[in-house]
PDB file of C-alpha atoms and ligand atoms in Angstrom:
ATOM      1  CA  MET A   1      -6.142   9.211 -15.267  1.00  0.00           C
ATOM      2  CA  ALA A   2      -8.563   6.378 -15.815  1.00  0.00           C
ATOM      3  CA  MET A   3      -7.369   4.510 -12.813  1.00  0.00           C
ATOM      4  CA  THR A   4     -10.222   2.160 -12.092  1.00  0.00           C
ATOM      5  CA  SER A   5     -10.363  -1.087 -14.029  1.00  0.00           C
ATOM      6  CA  SER A   6     -12.794  -3.922 -14.062  1.00  0.00           C
ATOM      7  CA  PRO A   7     -11.488  -7.114 -12.456  1.00  0.00           C
ATOM      8  CA  GLY A   8      -8.738  -8.734 -14.441  1.00  0.00           C
ATOM      9  CA  SER A   9      -8.773  -6.103 -17.158  1.00  0.00           C
ATOM     10  CA  ILE A  10      -5.460  -4.436 -16.366  1.00  0.00           C
ATOM     11  CA  THR A  11      -2.688  -5.323 -18.754  1.00  0.00           C
ATOM     12  CA  PRO A  12       0.587  -3.519 -19.333  1.00  0.00           C
ATOM     13  CA  ALA A  13      -0.865  -2.215 -22.595  1.00  0.00           C
ATOM     14  CA  GLU A  14      -3.596  -0.563 -20.571  1.00  0.00           C
ATOM     15  CA  VAL A  15      -1.356   1.280 -18.140  1.00  0.00           C
ATOM     16  CA  PRO A  16      -3.684   4.013 -17.018  1.00  0.00           C
ATOM     17  CA  ALA A  17      -3.499   7.422 -18.559  1.00  0.00           C
ATOM     18  CA  PRO A  18      -2.036  10.087 -16.310  1.00  0.00           C
ATOM     19  CA  TYR A  19      -3.772  12.258 -13.814  1.00  0.00           C
ATOM     20  CA  GLY A  20      -5.580  15.346 -14.846  1.00  0.00           C
ATOM     21  CA  ASN A  21      -4.360  15.539 -18.350  1.00  0.00           C
ATOM     22  CA  GLY A  22      -7.509  15.047 -20.352  1.00  0.00           C
ATOM     23  CA  PRO A  23      -8.146  12.256 -22.804  1.00  0.00           C
ATOM     24  CA  SER A  24      -4.812  12.507 -24.577  1.00  0.00           C
ATOM     25  CA  GLY A  25      -2.925  12.554 -21.312  1.00  0.00           C
ATOM     26  CA  ALA A  26       0.152  14.153 -22.828  1.00  0.00           C
ATOM     27  CA  GLY A  27       2.990  15.027 -20.540  1.00  0.00           C
ATOM     28  CA  LEU A  28       2.394  13.088 -17.337  1.00  0.00           C
ATOM     29  CA  PRO A  29       3.743   9.716 -16.196  1.00  0.00           C
ATOM     30  CA  GLY A  30       2.730   6.865 -18.441  1.00  0.00           C
ATOM     31  CA  SER A  31       1.027   9.141 -20.942  1.00  0.00           C
ATOM     32  CA  ASP A  32       3.332   8.581 -23.873  1.00  0.00           C
ATOM     33  CA  PRO A  33       3.777   4.977 -24.983  1.00  0.00           C
ATOM     34  CA  THR A  34       7.131   5.862 -26.551  1.00  0.00           C
ATOM     35  CA  GLU A  35       8.342   7.355 -23.283  1.00  0.00           C
ATOM     36  CA  LYS A  36      10.705   4.812 -21.665  1.00  0.00           C
ATOM     37  CA  PRO A  37      10.757   4.426 -18.807  1.00  0.00           C
ATOM     38  CA  ALA A  38       7.433   6.006 -17.891  1.00  0.00           C
ATOM     39  CA  GLY A  39       7.813   8.882 -15.473  1.00  0.00           C
ATOM     40  CA  ARG A  40       7.475   8.244 -11.800  1.00  0.00           C
ATOM     41  CA  ILE A  41       4.116   8.760 -10.099  1.00  0.00           C
ATOM     42  CA  ARG A  42       4.644  11.467  -7.532  1.00  0.00           C
ATOM     43  CA  ILE A  43       2.540  12.730  -4.685  1.00  0.00           C
ATOM     44  CA  HIS A  44       1.299  15.675  -6.757  1.00  0.00           C
ATOM     45  CA  HIS A  45      -0.168  13.205  -9.269  1.00  0.00           C
ATOM     46  CA  LEU A  46      -2.243  11.687  -6.469  1.00  0.00           C
ATOM     47  CA  GLN A  47      -3.423  15.177  -5.578  1.00  0.00           C
ATOM     48  CA  GLN A  48      -4.327  15.762  -9.236  1.00  0.00           C
ATOM     49  CA  ALA A  49      -6.377  12.557  -9.163  1.00  0.00           C
ATOM     50  CA  LYS A  50      -8.390  13.890  -6.260  1.00  0.00           C
ATOM     51  CA  ASP A  51      -8.762  17.316  -7.834  1.00  0.00           C
ATOM     52  CA  ASN A  52     -10.074  15.679 -11.017  1.00  0.00           C
ATOM     53  CA  GLY A  53     -12.419  13.283  -9.244  1.00  0.00           C
ATOM     54  CA  GLU A  54     -10.393  10.255 -10.374  1.00  0.00           C
ATOM     55  CA  HIS A  55      -9.334   7.103  -8.573  1.00  0.00           C
ATOM     56  CA  PHE A  56      -6.004   5.310  -8.187  1.00  0.00           C
ATOM     57  CA  ALA A  57      -4.964   1.876  -6.979  1.00  0.00           C
ATOM     58  CA  MET A  58      -2.471   0.842  -4.323  1.00  0.00           C
ATOM     59  CA  LEU A  59      -1.294  -2.665  -3.468  1.00  0.00           C
ATOM     60  CA  THR A  60       1.182  -3.961  -0.979  1.00  0.00           C
ATOM     61  CA  ALA A  61       4.408  -5.420  -2.361  1.00  0.00           C
ATOM     62  CA  TYR A  62       7.315  -6.893  -0.464  1.00  0.00           C
ATOM     63  CA  GLU A  63       9.749  -8.134  -3.068  1.00  0.00           C
ATOM     64  CA  GLN A  64      11.017  -7.895  -6.621  1.00  0.00           C
ATOM     65  CA  TYR A  65       8.567  -9.859  -8.791  1.00  0.00           C
ATOM     66  CA  THR A  66       5.301  -8.619  -7.374  1.00  0.00           C
ATOM     67  CA  ALA A  67       6.657  -5.068  -7.420  1.00  0.00           C
ATOM     68  CA  GLU A  68       7.569  -5.456 -11.084  1.00  0.00           C
ATOM     69  CA  ILE A  69       4.273  -7.115 -12.029  1.00  0.00           C
ATOM     70  CA  PHE A  70       2.073  -4.611 -10.193  1.00  0.00           C
ATOM     71  CA  ASP A  71       4.115  -1.698 -11.518  1.00  0.00           C
ATOM     72  CA  GLN A  72       3.768  -2.950 -15.084  1.00  0.00           C
ATOM     73  CA  ALA A  73       0.048  -3.552 -14.495  1.00  0.00           C
ATOM     74  CA  GLY A  74      -0.291   0.163 -13.804  1.00  0.00           C
ATOM     75  CA  ILE A  75      -0.820   0.099 -10.039  1.00  0.00           C
ATOM     76  CA  GLU A  76      -0.005   3.653  -9.066  1.00  0.00           C
ATOM     77  CA  VAL A  77       1.201   3.159  -5.488  1.00  0.00           C
ATOM     78  CA  LEU A  78       3.051   0.228  -3.897  1.00  0.00           C
ATOM     79  CA  LEU A  79       3.028  -0.098  -0.144  1.00  0.00           C
ATOM     80  CA  VAL A  80       5.816  -1.946   1.595  1.00  0.00           C
ATOM     81  CA  GLY A  81       3.457  -2.560   4.453  1.00  0.00           C
ATOM     82  CA  ASP A  82       4.227  -3.667   7.953  1.00  0.00           C
ATOM     83  CA  SER A  83       1.712  -6.341   6.956  1.00  0.00           C
ATOM     84  CA  ALA A  84       4.916  -8.052   5.793  1.00  0.00           C
ATOM     85  CA  SER A  85       4.988  -9.116   9.418  1.00  0.00           C
ATOM     86  CA  ASN A  86       2.018 -11.458   8.956  1.00  0.00           C
ATOM     87  CA  ASN A  87       2.296 -11.990   5.188  1.00  0.00           C
ATOM     88  CA  VAL A  88       6.035 -12.563   4.761  1.00  0.00           C
ATOM     89  CA  PHE A  89       7.614 -13.214   8.150  1.00  0.00           C
ATOM     90  CA  GLY A  90       4.970 -15.569   9.545  1.00  0.00           C
ATOM     91  CA  ASN A  91       3.923 -13.478  12.553  1.00  0.00           C
ATOM     92  CA  GLU A  92       0.334 -13.312  13.742  1.00  0.00           C
ATOM     93  CA  THR A  93       0.112  -9.532  13.738  1.00  0.00           C
ATOM     94  CA  SER A  94       1.908  -6.546  12.242  1.00  0.00           C
ATOM     95  CA  LEU A  95       3.529  -5.638  15.564  1.00  0.00           C
ATOM     96  CA  PRO A  96       6.734  -7.706  15.632  1.00  0.00           C
ATOM     97  CA  VAL A  97       8.224  -6.593  12.291  1.00  0.00           C
ATOM     98  CA  THR A  98      11.296  -4.368  12.626  1.00  0.00           C
ATOM     99  CA  VAL A  99      12.936  -1.574  10.659  1.00  0.00           C
ATOM    100  CA  GLU A 100      15.846  -3.915   9.893  1.00  0.00           C
ATOM    101  CA  GLU A 101      13.449  -6.504   8.461  1.00  0.00           C
ATOM    102  CA  LEU A 102      11.451  -4.044   6.353  1.00  0.00           C
ATOM    103  CA  LEU A 103      14.342  -2.046   4.895  1.00  0.00           C
ATOM    104  CA  PRO A 104      15.651  -4.748   2.516  1.00  0.00           C
ATOM    105  CA  LEU A 105      12.112  -5.521   1.325  1.00  0.00           C
ATOM    106  CA  CYS A 106      11.589  -1.847   0.651  1.00  0.00           C
ATOM    107  CA  ARG A 107      14.827  -1.599  -1.333  1.00  0.00           C
ATOM    108  CA  ALA A 108      13.808  -4.579  -3.460  1.00  0.00           C
ATOM    109  CA  VAL A 109      10.410  -3.048  -4.235  1.00  0.00           C
ATOM    110  CA  ALA A 110      11.817   0.405  -4.960  1.00  0.00           C
ATOM    111  CA  ARG A 111      14.470  -1.015  -7.282  1.00  0.00           C
ATOM    112  CA  SER A 112      11.894  -3.064  -9.165  1.00  0.00           C
ATOM    113  CA  ALA A 113       9.120  -0.498  -9.621  1.00  0.00           C
ATOM    114  CA  LYS A 114       9.908   1.934 -12.403  1.00  0.00           C
ATOM    115  CA  ARG A 115       6.703   3.982 -12.270  1.00  0.00           C
ATOM    116  CA  ALA A 116       4.817   3.430  -9.026  1.00  0.00           C
ATOM    117  CA  LEU A 117       5.212   5.623  -5.983  1.00  0.00           C
ATOM    118  CA  VAL A 118       6.720   3.426  -3.266  1.00  0.00           C
ATOM    119  CA  VAL A 119       5.462   4.048   0.261  1.00  0.00           C
ATOM    120  CA  ALA A 120       7.019   2.306   3.276  1.00  0.00           C
ATOM    121  CA  ASP A 121       5.304   1.656   6.574  1.00  0.00           C
ATOM    122  CA  LEU A 122       7.181   2.741   9.653  1.00  0.00           C
ATOM    123  CA  PRO A 123       6.983  -0.305  11.923  1.00  0.00           C
ATOM    124  CA  PHE A 124       5.498  -0.281  15.409  1.00  0.00           C
ATOM    125  CA  GLY A 125       7.972   1.211  17.872  1.00  0.00           C
ATOM    126  CA  SER A 126       9.970   3.130  15.292  1.00  0.00           C
ATOM    127  CA  TYR A 127       8.223   6.540  15.423  1.00  0.00           C
ATOM    128  CA  GLU A 128       5.936   6.868  18.455  1.00  0.00           C
ATOM    129  CA  MET A 129       8.429   8.197  20.978  1.00  0.00           C
ATOM    130  CA  SER A 130       9.081  11.602  19.451  1.00  0.00           C
ATOM    131  CA  ALA A 131       9.025  13.611  16.262  1.00  0.00           C
ATOM    132  CA  GLN A 132      12.819  13.212  16.201  1.00  0.00           C
ATOM    133  CA  GLN A 133      12.524   9.437  16.306  1.00  0.00           C
ATOM    134  CA  ALA A 134       9.983   9.559  13.462  1.00  0.00           C
ATOM    135  CA  VAL A 135      12.214  11.815  11.355  1.00  0.00           C
ATOM    136  CA  ALA A 136      15.206   9.551  11.969  1.00  0.00           C
ATOM    137  CA  THR A 137      13.293   6.423  10.973  1.00  0.00           C
ATOM    138  CA  GLY A 138      11.726   8.162   7.982  1.00  0.00           C
ATOM    139  CA  VAL A 139      15.171   9.180   6.786  1.00  0.00           C
ATOM    140  CA  ARG A 140      16.320   5.559   7.047  1.00  0.00           C
ATOM    141  CA  PHE A 141      13.464   4.445   4.793  1.00  0.00           C
ATOM    142  CA  LEU A 142      14.120   7.136   2.195  1.00  0.00           C
ATOM    143  CA  LYS A 143      17.902   6.703   2.244  1.00  0.00           C
ATOM    144  CA  GLY A 144      18.408   3.014   2.958  1.00  0.00           C
ATOM    145  CA  GLY A 145      15.039   1.713   1.779  1.00  0.00           C
ATOM    146  CA  LEU A 146      14.842   3.938  -1.331  1.00  0.00           C
ATOM    147  CA  ALA A 147      11.181   4.638  -0.483  1.00  0.00           C
ATOM    148  CA  HIS A 148       9.536   7.743  -1.887  1.00  0.00           C
ATOM    149  CA  ALA A 149       7.260   8.285   1.105  1.00  0.00           C
ATOM    150  CA  VAL A 150       6.363   6.708   4.420  1.00  0.00           C
ATOM    151  CA  LYS A 151       3.153   5.865   6.242  1.00  0.00           C
ATOM    152  CA  ILE A 152       2.507   6.164   9.959  1.00  0.00           C
ATOM    153  CA  GLU A 153      -0.524   5.085  11.954  1.00  0.00           C
ATOM    154  CA  GLY A 154      -2.372   7.349  14.361  1.00  0.00           C
ATOM    155  CA  GLY A 155      -4.547  10.423  14.715  1.00  0.00           C
ATOM    156  CA  THR A 156      -4.312  14.000  15.936  1.00  0.00           C
ATOM    157  CA  PHE A 157      -1.666  13.048  18.485  1.00  0.00           C
ATOM    158  CA  TYR A 158       0.804  12.743  15.574  1.00  0.00           C
ATOM    159  CA  THR A 159       0.213  16.212  14.138  1.00  0.00           C
ATOM    160  CA  GLU A 160       3.590  17.559  15.270  1.00  0.00           C
ATOM    161  CA  THR A 161       5.329  14.372  14.174  1.00  0.00           C
ATOM    162  CA  VAL A 162       3.906  14.721  10.671  1.00  0.00           C
ATOM    163  CA  ARG A 163       4.853  18.392  10.567  1.00  0.00           C
ATOM    164  CA  ALA A 164       8.446  17.614  11.561  1.00  0.00           C
ATOM    165  CA  MET A 165       8.754  14.801   9.026  1.00  0.00           C
ATOM    166  CA  VAL A 166       7.344  16.875   6.182  1.00  0.00           C
ATOM    167  CA  GLN A 167       9.668  19.733   7.082  1.00  0.00           C
ATOM    168  CA  ALA A 168      12.546  17.276   6.933  1.00  0.00           C
ATOM    169  CA  GLY A 169      11.536  16.379   3.376  1.00  0.00           C
ATOM    170  CA  ILE A 170       9.761  13.111   4.122  1.00  0.00           C
ATOM    171  CA  PRO A 171       6.378  12.769   2.410  1.00  0.00           C
ATOM    172  CA  VAL A 172       3.938  11.259   4.917  1.00  0.00           C
ATOM    173  CA  LEU A 173       0.782   9.245   4.358  1.00  0.00           C
ATOM    174  CA  ALA A 174      -1.357   9.228   7.512  1.00  0.00           C
ATOM    175  CA  HIS A 175      -3.225   6.028   8.443  1.00  0.00           C
ATOM    176  CA  ILE A 176      -6.356   6.464  10.571  1.00  0.00           C
ATOM    177  CA  GLY A 177      -9.455   4.468  11.504  1.00  0.00           C
ATOM    178  CA  PHE A 178      -8.527   0.914  12.390  1.00  0.00           C
ATOM    179  CA  THR A 179      -4.769   1.030  12.888  1.00  0.00           C
ATOM    180  CA  PRO A 180      -3.438  -2.548  13.097  1.00  0.00           C
ATOM    181  CA  GLN A 181      -0.410  -1.582  15.211  1.00  0.00           C
ATOM    182  CA  SER A 182      -2.900  -0.573  17.941  1.00  0.00           C
ATOM    183  CA  GLU A 183      -5.048  -3.681  17.693  1.00  0.00           C
ATOM    184  CA  HIS A 184      -4.483  -4.512  21.363  1.00  0.00           C
ATOM    185  CA  SER A 185      -5.628  -1.100  22.552  1.00  0.00           C
ATOM    186  CA  LEU A 186      -8.493  -1.009  20.041  1.00  0.00           C
ATOM    187  CA  GLY A 187      -9.731  -4.393  21.256  1.00  0.00           C
ATOM    188  CA  GLY A 188      -9.137  -6.300  18.032  1.00  0.00           C
ATOM    189  CA  TYR A 189     -10.210  -5.764  14.433  1.00  0.00           C
ATOM    190  CA  ARG A 190     -13.127  -3.362  14.789  1.00  0.00           C
ATOM    191  CA  VAL A 191     -14.725  -0.825  12.500  1.00  0.00           C
ATOM    192  CA  GLN A 192     -13.846   2.704  13.661  1.00  0.00           C
ATOM    193  CA  GLY A 193     -15.759   5.955  13.206  1.00  0.00           C
ATOM    194  CA  ARG A 194     -19.322   4.724  13.569  1.00  0.00           C
ATOM    195  CA  GLY A 195     -21.999   7.162  14.743  1.00  0.00           C
ATOM    196  CA  ASN A 196     -20.676   9.825  17.089  1.00  0.00           C
ATOM    197  CA  ASP A 197     -17.131   8.540  16.631  1.00  0.00           C
ATOM    198  CA  ALA A 198     -17.132   9.780  13.020  1.00  0.00           C
ATOM    199  CA  GLN A 199     -16.237  13.308  14.144  1.00  0.00           C
ATOM    200  CA  ARG A 200     -13.080  12.034  15.870  1.00  0.00           C
ATOM    201  CA  LEU A 201     -11.842  10.625  12.568  1.00  0.00           C
ATOM    202  CA  ILE A 202     -12.776  13.769  10.654  1.00  0.00           C
ATOM    203  CA  ASP A 203     -10.773  15.784  13.206  1.00  0.00           C
ATOM    204  CA  ASP A 204      -7.830  13.388  12.845  1.00  0.00           C
ATOM    205  CA  ALA A 205      -7.868  13.677   9.067  1.00  0.00           C
ATOM    206  CA  LEU A 206      -8.115  17.467   9.179  1.00  0.00           C
ATOM    207  CA  ALA A 207      -5.268  17.797  11.686  1.00  0.00           C
ATOM    208  CA  LEU A 208      -2.936  15.412   9.851  1.00  0.00           C
ATOM    209  CA  SER A 209      -3.603  16.840   6.409  1.00  0.00           C
ATOM    210  CA  GLU A 210      -3.166  20.383   7.688  1.00  0.00           C
ATOM    211  CA  ALA A 211       0.149  19.291   9.229  1.00  0.00           C
ATOM    212  CA  GLY A 212       1.306  18.306   5.738  1.00  0.00           C
ATOM    213  CA  ALA A 213       0.358  14.650   5.189  1.00  0.00           C
ATOM    214  CA  PHE A 214       0.033  14.190   1.423  1.00  0.00           C
ATOM    215  CA  GLY A 215      -2.815  11.739   1.912  1.00  0.00           C
ATOM    216  CA  VAL A 216      -4.952  10.007   4.499  1.00  0.00           C
ATOM    217  CA  LEU A 217      -5.469   6.258   4.458  1.00  0.00           C
ATOM    218  CA  MET A 218      -8.554   4.996   6.252  1.00  0.00           C
ATOM    219  CA  GLU A 219      -9.007   1.403   7.322  1.00  0.00           C
ATOM    220  CA  MET A 220     -12.326  -0.188   8.338  1.00  0.00           C
ATOM    221  CA  VAL A 221     -14.350   2.989   8.442  1.00  0.00           C
ATOM    222  CA  PRO A 222     -18.047   3.181   7.454  1.00  0.00           C
ATOM    223  CA  ALA A 223     -18.458   4.330   3.862  1.00  0.00           C
ATOM    224  CA  GLU A 224     -20.420   7.411   4.932  1.00  0.00           C
ATOM    225  CA  THR A 225     -17.719   8.488   7.401  1.00  0.00           C
ATOM    226  CA  ALA A 226     -15.007   7.933   4.809  1.00  0.00           C
ATOM    227  CA  ALA A 227     -16.930   9.987   2.254  1.00  0.00           C
ATOM    228  CA  ALA A 228     -17.335  12.783   4.801  1.00  0.00           C
ATOM    229  CA  ILE A 229     -13.591  12.713   5.480  1.00  0.00           C
ATOM    230  CA  ASP A 230     -12.789  12.773   1.777  1.00  0.00           C
ATOM    231  CA  ALA A 231     -15.055  15.792   1.395  1.00  0.00           C
ATOM    232  CA  ALA A 232     -13.580  17.548   4.436  1.00  0.00           C
ATOM    233  CA  ILE A 233      -9.912  17.403   3.469  1.00  0.00           C
ATOM    234  CA  ARG A 234      -8.024  18.724   0.469  1.00  0.00           C
ATOM    235  CA  VAL A 235      -5.600  15.826   0.068  1.00  0.00           C
ATOM    236  CA  PRO A 236      -6.410  12.419  -1.436  1.00  0.00           C
ATOM    237  CA  THR A 237      -7.847   9.641   0.688  1.00  0.00           C
ATOM    238  CA  ILE A 238      -7.117   5.934   0.322  1.00  0.00           C
ATOM    239  CA  GLY A 239      -9.523   3.343   1.626  1.00  0.00           C
ATOM    240  CA  ILE A 240      -9.356  -0.249   2.782  1.00  0.00           C
ATOM    241  CA  GLY A 241     -12.764  -1.271   4.005  1.00  0.00           C
ATOM    242  CA  ALA A 242     -13.856   2.351   3.711  1.00  0.00           C
ATOM    243  CA  GLY A 243     -16.350   2.228   0.840  1.00  0.00           C
ATOM    244  CA  SER A 244     -16.034   3.540  -2.678  1.00  0.00           C
ATOM    245  CA  ARG A 245     -15.875   7.297  -2.171  1.00  0.00           C
ATOM    246  CA  THR A 246     -12.182   7.602  -1.392  1.00  0.00           C
ATOM    247  CA  THR A 247      -9.684   8.772  -3.985  1.00  0.00           C
ATOM    248  CA  GLY A 248      -7.709   5.538  -3.923  1.00  0.00           C
ATOM    249  CA  GLN A 249      -8.128   1.968  -2.745  1.00  0.00           C
ATOM    250  CA  VAL A 250      -5.565  -0.365  -1.205  1.00  0.00           C
ATOM    251  CA  LEU A 251      -5.494  -4.108  -0.588  1.00  0.00           C
ATOM    252  CA  VAL A 252      -2.873  -6.504   0.706  1.00  0.00           C
ATOM    253  CA  TRP A 253      -1.761  -8.297  -2.450  1.00  0.00           C
ATOM    254  CA  GLN A 254      -1.947 -11.831  -1.036  1.00  0.00           C
ATOM    255  CA  ASP A 255      -5.618 -11.164  -0.223  1.00  0.00           C
ATOM    256  CA  MET A 256      -6.345  -9.544  -3.582  1.00  0.00           C
ATOM    257  CA  ALA A 257      -4.754 -12.406  -5.531  1.00  0.00           C
ATOM    258  CA  GLY A 258      -5.998 -15.254  -3.340  1.00  0.00           C
ATOM    259  CA  LEU A 259      -2.603 -16.431  -2.121  1.00  0.00           C
ATOM    260  CA  ARG A 260      -3.483 -16.282   1.550  1.00  0.00           C
ATOM    261  CA  GLY A 261      -5.787 -18.985   2.871  1.00  0.00           C
ATOM    262  CA  GLY A 262      -8.370 -18.685   5.630  1.00  0.00           C
ATOM    263  CA  LYS A 263     -11.178 -16.255   6.259  1.00  0.00           C
ATOM    264  CA  MET A 264     -11.059 -12.980   4.356  1.00  0.00           C
ATOM    265  CA  ALA A 265     -12.230  -9.665   5.732  1.00  0.00           C
ATOM    266  CA  LYS A 266     -15.503  -8.392   4.252  1.00  0.00           C
ATOM    267  CA  PHE A 267     -13.649  -5.643   2.380  1.00  0.00           C
ATOM    268  CA  VAL A 268     -11.436  -8.053   0.428  1.00  0.00           C
ATOM    269  CA  LYS A 269     -12.229  -8.949  -3.171  1.00  0.00           C
ATOM    270  CA  GLN A 270     -10.175 -11.800  -4.587  1.00  0.00           C
ATOM    271  CA  TYR A 271      -9.241 -11.298  -8.234  1.00  0.00           C
ATOM    272  CA  ALA A 272      -7.392 -14.609  -8.586  1.00  0.00           C
ATOM    273  CA  ASP A 273      -6.886 -17.919  -6.807  1.00  0.00           C
ATOM    274  CA  LEU A 274      -3.101 -18.101  -6.646  1.00  0.00           C
ATOM    275  CA  ARG A 275      -3.148 -20.477  -3.704  1.00  0.00           C
ATOM    276  CA  THR A 276      -4.895 -23.174  -5.758  1.00  0.00           C
ATOM    277  CA  THR A 277      -2.748 -22.471  -8.826  1.00  0.00           C
ATOM    278  CA  LEU A 278       0.495 -22.647  -6.873  1.00  0.00           C
ATOM    279  CA  ALA A 279      -0.536 -25.714  -4.882  1.00  0.00           C
ATOM    280  CA  GLY A 280      -1.445 -27.439  -8.163  1.00  0.00           C
ATOM    281  CA  ALA A 281       1.923 -26.557  -9.701  1.00  0.00           C
ATOM    282  CA  ALA A 282       3.855 -27.766  -6.639  1.00  0.00           C
ATOM    283  CA  LYS A 283       1.840 -30.988  -6.491  1.00  0.00           C
ATOM    284  CA  ALA A 284       2.368 -31.713 -10.208  1.00  0.00           C
ATOM    285  CA  TYR A 285       6.102 -31.018  -9.911  1.00  0.00           C
ATOM    286  CA  GLY A 286       6.443 -33.292  -6.871  1.00  0.00           C
ATOM    287  CA  GLU A 287       4.533 -36.094  -8.580  1.00  0.00           C
ATOM    288  CA  GLU A 288       6.616 -35.859 -11.761  1.00  0.00           C
ATOM    289  CA  VAL A 289       9.876 -35.895  -9.796  1.00  0.00           C
ATOM    290  CA  ARG A 290       8.779 -38.925  -7.786  1.00  0.00           C
ATOM    291  CA  ALA A 291       7.662 -40.704 -10.971  1.00  0.00           C
ATOM    292  CA  GLY A 292      10.960 -39.963 -12.700  1.00  0.00           C
ATOM    293  CA  GLN A 293       9.157 -37.865 -15.350  1.00  0.00           C
ATOM    294  CA  PHE A 294      10.977 -34.618 -14.604  1.00  0.00           C
ATOM    295  CA  PRO A 295      13.474 -33.653 -15.863  1.00  0.00           C
ATOM    296  CA  GLY A 296      12.775 -34.962 -19.343  1.00  0.00           C
ATOM    297  CA  PRO A 297      15.292 -35.025 -22.176  1.00  0.00           C
ATOM    298  CA  GLU A 298      14.200 -31.502 -23.167  1.00  0.00           C
ATOM    299  CA  HIS A 299      15.331 -30.227 -19.747  1.00  0.00           C
ATOM    300  CA  SER A 300      18.672 -32.064 -19.775  1.00  0.00           C
ATOM    301  CA  PHE A 301      22.065 -31.094 -21.198  1.00  0.00           C
TER     302      PHE A 301
HETATM  303  O1  KIV B   1       0.627  -2.758   6.094  1.00  0.00           O
HETATM  304  C1  KIV B   1      -0.386  -2.751   5.386  1.00  0.00           C
HETATM  305  O2  KIV B   1      -0.636  -3.641   4.566  1.00  0.00           O
HETATM  306  C2  KIV B   1      -1.327  -1.655   5.545  1.00  0.00           C
HETATM  307  C3  KIV B   1      -2.603  -1.748   4.788  1.00  0.00           C
HETATM  308  C4  KIV B   1      -3.597  -2.471   5.608  1.00  0.00           C
HETATM  309  C5  KIV B   1      -3.086  -0.421   4.383  1.00  0.00           C
HETATM  310  O3  KIV B   1      -1.078  -0.758   6.281  1.00  0.00           O
END
């Protein structure tokens, strides 16, 4: 699966070939242009990507149109992130968002994405208390949110939680390194796993993957540490601010497409300037309305 693309080069016609299926790519999701709809990306396809030394892309999505656009652009994994808290609901951090707020967003994304694997974040407070609580919340996201998998933040401490969830039939993506839900205990946005701390993250990744996590997402981890983790574990890794040697990469879509204003983290690359485009469109519309130029005869019945 040729899953990396140069900036701006992804078009629906270039939906990446499938994982591990050679140049012709027969038989796996998206491989046959006559196949409609393309098969769903599943967690074993992500594993095949790792096994074949290939890369895949993940973006956040929180509603219908972006889910549809990213899906058709060939993005393999959509994350209904708890970053909805500070990218949809107007909060400062990811902590306040609730299960009740995320579930309808997740349903909208899952209904709109025909091919991508849809992963939902379990919000802060919805899984930490016990493995039972995590299973119950995971079930809500798979049943009521129509998600295909869930993501939880945290290290070795969550080994038994992951095991219980996987046994209950809930695919789990583990999120280690900088975990935004713990930003107050981590002392803010700080790179994790530098120097001697690298071993702690390697141990986390080993424990969580051995407990059954289908992948390990690493946030703000030095590239060398991330590469060591990717080499140490069997399952695919996904990086955000973790260098280039992870199996997949993830970005928050409003950062990737330049919708969000303000200072960007070092790891963000902006592939568009939607904020300027949208502001220009809104300004032009407002001016035309005020000048009596819109609607014109062509827009009137
Ligand atoms: O919620 C989110 O957007 C995330 C990414 C930072 C990976 O967890």
